[in-house]
Tab-separated table of C-alpha atoms in Angstrom:
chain	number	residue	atom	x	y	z
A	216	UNK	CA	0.000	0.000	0.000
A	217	UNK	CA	2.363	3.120	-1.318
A	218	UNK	CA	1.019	6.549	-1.188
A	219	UNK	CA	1.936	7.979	-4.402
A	220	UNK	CA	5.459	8.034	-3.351
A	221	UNK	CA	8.410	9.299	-5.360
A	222	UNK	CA	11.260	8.297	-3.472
A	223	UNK	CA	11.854	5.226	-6.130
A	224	UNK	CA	9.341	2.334	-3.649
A	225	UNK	CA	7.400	1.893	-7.008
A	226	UNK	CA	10.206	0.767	-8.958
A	227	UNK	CA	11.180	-1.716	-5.884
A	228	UNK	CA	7.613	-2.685	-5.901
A	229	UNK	CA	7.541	-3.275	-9.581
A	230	UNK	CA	10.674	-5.355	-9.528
A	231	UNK	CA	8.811	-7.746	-7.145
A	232	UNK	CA	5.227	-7.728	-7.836
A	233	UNK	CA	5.520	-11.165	-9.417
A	234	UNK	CA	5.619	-12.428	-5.447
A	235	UNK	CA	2.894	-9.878	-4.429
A	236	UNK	CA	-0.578	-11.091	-4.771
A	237	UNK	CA	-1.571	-6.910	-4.960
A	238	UNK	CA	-0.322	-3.411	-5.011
A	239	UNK	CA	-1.387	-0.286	-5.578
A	240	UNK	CA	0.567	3.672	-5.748
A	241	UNK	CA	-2.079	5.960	-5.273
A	242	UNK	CA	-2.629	9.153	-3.010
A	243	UNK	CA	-4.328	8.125	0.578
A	244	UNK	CA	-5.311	9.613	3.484
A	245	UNK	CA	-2.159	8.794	5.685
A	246	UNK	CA	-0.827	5.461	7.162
A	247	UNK	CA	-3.903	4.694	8.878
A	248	UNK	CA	-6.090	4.651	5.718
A	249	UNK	CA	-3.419	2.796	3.637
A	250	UNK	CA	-3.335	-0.011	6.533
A	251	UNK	CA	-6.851	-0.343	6.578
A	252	UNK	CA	-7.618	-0.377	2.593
A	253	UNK	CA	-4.802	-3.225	3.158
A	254	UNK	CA	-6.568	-4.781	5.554
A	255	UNK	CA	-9.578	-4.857	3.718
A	256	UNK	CA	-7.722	-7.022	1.094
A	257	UNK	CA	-5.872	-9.534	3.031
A	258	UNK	CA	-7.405	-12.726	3.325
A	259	UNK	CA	-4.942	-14.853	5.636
A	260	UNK	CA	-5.983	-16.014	9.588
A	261	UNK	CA	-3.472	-13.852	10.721
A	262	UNK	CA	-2.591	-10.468	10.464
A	263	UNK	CA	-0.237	-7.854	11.198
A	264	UNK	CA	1.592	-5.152	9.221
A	265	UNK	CA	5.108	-3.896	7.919
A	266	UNK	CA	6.583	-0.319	7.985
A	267	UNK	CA	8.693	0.348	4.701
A	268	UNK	CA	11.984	0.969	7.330
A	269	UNK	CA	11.228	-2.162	9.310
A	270	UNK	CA	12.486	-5.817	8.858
A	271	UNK	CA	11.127	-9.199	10.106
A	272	UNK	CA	13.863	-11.686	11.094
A	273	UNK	CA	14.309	-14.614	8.732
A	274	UNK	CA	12.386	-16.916	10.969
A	275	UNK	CA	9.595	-14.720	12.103
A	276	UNK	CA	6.367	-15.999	10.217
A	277	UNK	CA	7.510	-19.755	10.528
A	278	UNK	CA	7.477	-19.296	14.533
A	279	UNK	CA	4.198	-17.065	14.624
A	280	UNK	CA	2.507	-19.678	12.450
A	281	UNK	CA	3.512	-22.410	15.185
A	282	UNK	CA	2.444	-20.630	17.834
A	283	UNK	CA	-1.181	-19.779	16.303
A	284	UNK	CA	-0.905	-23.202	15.501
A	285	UNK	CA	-0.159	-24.864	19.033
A	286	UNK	CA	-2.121	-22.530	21.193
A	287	UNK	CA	-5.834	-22.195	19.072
A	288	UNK	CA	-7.083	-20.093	22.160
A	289	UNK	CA	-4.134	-17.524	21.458
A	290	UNK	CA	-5.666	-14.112	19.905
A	291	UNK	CA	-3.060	-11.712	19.780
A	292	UNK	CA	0.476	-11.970	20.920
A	293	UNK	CA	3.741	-10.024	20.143
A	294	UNK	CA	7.436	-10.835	20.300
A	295	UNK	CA	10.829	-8.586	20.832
A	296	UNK	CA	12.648	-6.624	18.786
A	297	UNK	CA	16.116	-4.779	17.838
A	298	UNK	CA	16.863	-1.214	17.284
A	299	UNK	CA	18.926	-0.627	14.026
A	300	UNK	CA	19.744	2.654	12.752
A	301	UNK	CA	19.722	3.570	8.692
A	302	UNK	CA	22.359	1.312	7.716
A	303	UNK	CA	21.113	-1.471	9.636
A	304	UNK	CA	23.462	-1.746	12.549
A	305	UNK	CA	21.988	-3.245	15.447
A	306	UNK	CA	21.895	-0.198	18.256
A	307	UNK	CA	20.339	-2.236	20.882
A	308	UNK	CA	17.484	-4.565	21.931
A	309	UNK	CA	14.182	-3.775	22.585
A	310	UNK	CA	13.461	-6.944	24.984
A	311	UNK	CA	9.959	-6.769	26.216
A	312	UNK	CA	7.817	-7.969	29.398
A	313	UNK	CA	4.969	-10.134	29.300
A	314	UNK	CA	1.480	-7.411	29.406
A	315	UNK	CA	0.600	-5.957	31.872
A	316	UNK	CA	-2.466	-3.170	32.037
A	317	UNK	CA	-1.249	-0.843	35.047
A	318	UNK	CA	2.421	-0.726	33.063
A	319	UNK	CA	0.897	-0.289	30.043
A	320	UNK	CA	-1.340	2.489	30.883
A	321	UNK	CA	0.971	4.580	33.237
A	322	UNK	CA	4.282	3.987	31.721
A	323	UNK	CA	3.846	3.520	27.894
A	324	UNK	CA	2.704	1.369	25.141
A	325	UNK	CA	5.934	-0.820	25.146
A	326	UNK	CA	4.384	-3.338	22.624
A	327	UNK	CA	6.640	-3.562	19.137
A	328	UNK	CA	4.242	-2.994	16.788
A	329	UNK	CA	6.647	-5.183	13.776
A	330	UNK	CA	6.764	-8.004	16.443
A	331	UNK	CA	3.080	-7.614	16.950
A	332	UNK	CA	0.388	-10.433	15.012
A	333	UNK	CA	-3.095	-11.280	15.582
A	334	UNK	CA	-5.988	-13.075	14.861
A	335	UNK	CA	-8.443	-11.595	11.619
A	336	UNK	CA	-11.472	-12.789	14.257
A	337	UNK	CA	-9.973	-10.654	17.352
A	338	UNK	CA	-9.523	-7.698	14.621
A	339	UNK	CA	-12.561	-7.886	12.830
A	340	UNK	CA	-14.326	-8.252	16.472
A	341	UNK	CA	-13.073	-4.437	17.789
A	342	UNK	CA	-13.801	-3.265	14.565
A	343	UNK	CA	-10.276	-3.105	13.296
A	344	UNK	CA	-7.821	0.374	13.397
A	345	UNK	CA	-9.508	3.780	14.003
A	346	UNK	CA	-8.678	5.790	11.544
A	347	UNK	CA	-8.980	9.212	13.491
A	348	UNK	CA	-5.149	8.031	14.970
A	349	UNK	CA	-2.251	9.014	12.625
A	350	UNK	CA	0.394	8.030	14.804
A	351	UNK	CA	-0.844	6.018	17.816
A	352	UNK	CA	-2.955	3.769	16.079
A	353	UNK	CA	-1.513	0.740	16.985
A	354	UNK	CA	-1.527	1.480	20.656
A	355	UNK	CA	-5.350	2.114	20.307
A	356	UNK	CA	-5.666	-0.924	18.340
A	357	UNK	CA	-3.499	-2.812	21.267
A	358	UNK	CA	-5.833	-1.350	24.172
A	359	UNK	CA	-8.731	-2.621	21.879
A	360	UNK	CA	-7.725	-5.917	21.426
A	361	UNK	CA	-6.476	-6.446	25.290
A	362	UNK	CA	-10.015	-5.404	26.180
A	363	UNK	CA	-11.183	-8.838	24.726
A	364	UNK	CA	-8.137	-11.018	25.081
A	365	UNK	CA	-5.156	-10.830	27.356
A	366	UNK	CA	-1.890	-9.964	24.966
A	367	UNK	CA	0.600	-13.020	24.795
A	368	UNK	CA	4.217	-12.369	24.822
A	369	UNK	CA	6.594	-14.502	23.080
A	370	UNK	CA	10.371	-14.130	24.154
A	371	UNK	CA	11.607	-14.211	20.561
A	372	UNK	CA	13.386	-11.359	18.430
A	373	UNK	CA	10.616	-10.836	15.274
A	374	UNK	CA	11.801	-7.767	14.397
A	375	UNK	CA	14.443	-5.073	13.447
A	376	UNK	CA	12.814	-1.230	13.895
A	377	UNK	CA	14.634	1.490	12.739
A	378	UNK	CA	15.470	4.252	14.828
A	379	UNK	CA	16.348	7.770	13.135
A	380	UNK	CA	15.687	11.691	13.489
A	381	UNK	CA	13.247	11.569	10.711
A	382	UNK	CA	11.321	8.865	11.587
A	383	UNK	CA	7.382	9.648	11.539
A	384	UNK	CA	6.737	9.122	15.418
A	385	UNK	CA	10.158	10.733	16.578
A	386	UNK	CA	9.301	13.833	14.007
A	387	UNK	CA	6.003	14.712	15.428
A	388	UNK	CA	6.394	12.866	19.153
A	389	UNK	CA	4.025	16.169	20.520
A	390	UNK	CA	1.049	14.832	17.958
A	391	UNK	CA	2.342	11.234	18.672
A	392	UNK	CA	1.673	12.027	22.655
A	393	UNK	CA	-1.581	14.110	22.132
A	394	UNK	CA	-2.966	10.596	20.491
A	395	UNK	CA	-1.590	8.528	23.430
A	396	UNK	CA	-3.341	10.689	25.831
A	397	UNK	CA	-6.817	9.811	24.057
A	398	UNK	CA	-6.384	6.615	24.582
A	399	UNK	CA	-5.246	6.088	27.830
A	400	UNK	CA	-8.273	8.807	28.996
A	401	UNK	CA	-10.686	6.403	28.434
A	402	UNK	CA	-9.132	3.710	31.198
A	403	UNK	CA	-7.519	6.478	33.456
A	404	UNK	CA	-10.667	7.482	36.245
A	405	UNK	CA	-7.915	9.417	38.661
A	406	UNK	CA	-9.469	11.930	40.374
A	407	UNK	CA	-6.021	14.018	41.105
A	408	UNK	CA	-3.224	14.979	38.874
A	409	UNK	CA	-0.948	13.439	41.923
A	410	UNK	CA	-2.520	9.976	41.852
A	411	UNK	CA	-1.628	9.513	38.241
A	412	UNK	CA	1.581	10.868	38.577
A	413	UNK	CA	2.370	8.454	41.699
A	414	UNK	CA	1.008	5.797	39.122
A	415	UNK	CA	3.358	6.492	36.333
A	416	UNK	CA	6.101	6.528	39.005
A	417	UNK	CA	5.439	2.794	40.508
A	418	UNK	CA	4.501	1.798	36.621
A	419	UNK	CA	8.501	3.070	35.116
A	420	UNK	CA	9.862	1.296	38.224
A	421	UNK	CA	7.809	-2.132	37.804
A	422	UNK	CA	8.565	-2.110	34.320
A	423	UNK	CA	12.475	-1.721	35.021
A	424	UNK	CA	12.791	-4.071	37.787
A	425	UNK	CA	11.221	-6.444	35.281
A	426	UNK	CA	13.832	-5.729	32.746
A	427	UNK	CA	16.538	-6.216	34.883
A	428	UNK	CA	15.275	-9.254	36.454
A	429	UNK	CA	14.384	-10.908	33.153
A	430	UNK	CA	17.948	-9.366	31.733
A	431	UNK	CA	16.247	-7.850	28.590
A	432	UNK	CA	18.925	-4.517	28.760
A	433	UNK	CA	21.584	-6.772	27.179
């Protein structure tokens, strides 16, 4: 799904298309409306999506497939991830924690979103991504799904996302955080600005202990 681009992705696009079962190049309405016009079209059990910087690791799908496979009650569950920059050296990992609501609502969404996949029933069921979120749509989508079924976490790197100045969510982090906010208002019932801030406190040091305990800093 290409937005009219003219940074040479067509061409790339072209050169493959004999492995793509569709493509299109045409002017959208942002990411979110390209994802869900994608969406529309796919017609596999299991979903998720890629970002044109981001790379799966060459075993990825084989081990999501198993674990859909082995666990039928699984709906939605997400792996770990490493940080590369634009040349594609690894800058560090991005080892996650299994979910957990409080640390997800009062720290941040810590969920990969490459590393993410889920079942078409659980997306279909919350009516798939809101397309009023430009940049926090997968977080919204995340809180959505985790409403119905409990994320699973799989301690497996799925995914390489790269990390540079002029990436979308690092370029307009103020929108980015306006969008977050909207989401997390509609679980957050605080009735004092110092509750929630005591909140986000225990949350970022629950979340590190974890880290360290599980060693996902190294």
């Amino acid at each position: 799904m290409d937005g009219g681009s003219t940074d040479g992705s067509v061409e790339i696009i072209q050169e493959f298309e004999n492995h793509i079962a569709y493509w299109v190049s045409e002017r959208d309405k942002g990411q979110t409306d390209a994802l869900i016009k994608g969406f529309s079209r796919a017609t596999g059990e299991i979903l998720a999506w890629l970002n044109s910087d981001d790379l799966y690791e060459p075993q990825t799908l084989w081990e999501v497939a198993d674990v859909f496979t082995r666990y039928p009650e699984v709906q939605f569950i997400y792996g770990d991830a490493l940080w590369i920059d634009t040349e594609g050296k690894v800058l560090k990992p991005k080892k996650e924690i299994p979910f957990n609501w409080f640390i997800w609502l009062y720290d941040h969404n810590y969920i990969p979103q490459p590393s993410a996949f889920w079942r078409r029933e659980l997306y279909e069921a919350v009516g798939g991504l809101d397309p009023r979120f430009d940049l926090a749509m997968d977080a919204d989508l995340w809180a959505r799904f985790a409403e119905r079924k409990k994320p699973v976490h799989i301690r497996r790197i799925w995914s390489r996302m790269r990390l540079y100045p002029e990436q979308k969510n690092q370029r307009l982090r103020a929108l980015s955080n306006q969008e977050d906010e909207i989401i997390r208002k509609r679980y957050l019932v605080d009735s004092f600005p110092f509750q929630r801030r005591l909140k986000r406190v225990a949350a970022k040091v629950a979340r590190v202990s974890w880290k360290l305990l599980w060693g996902c800093y190294w």
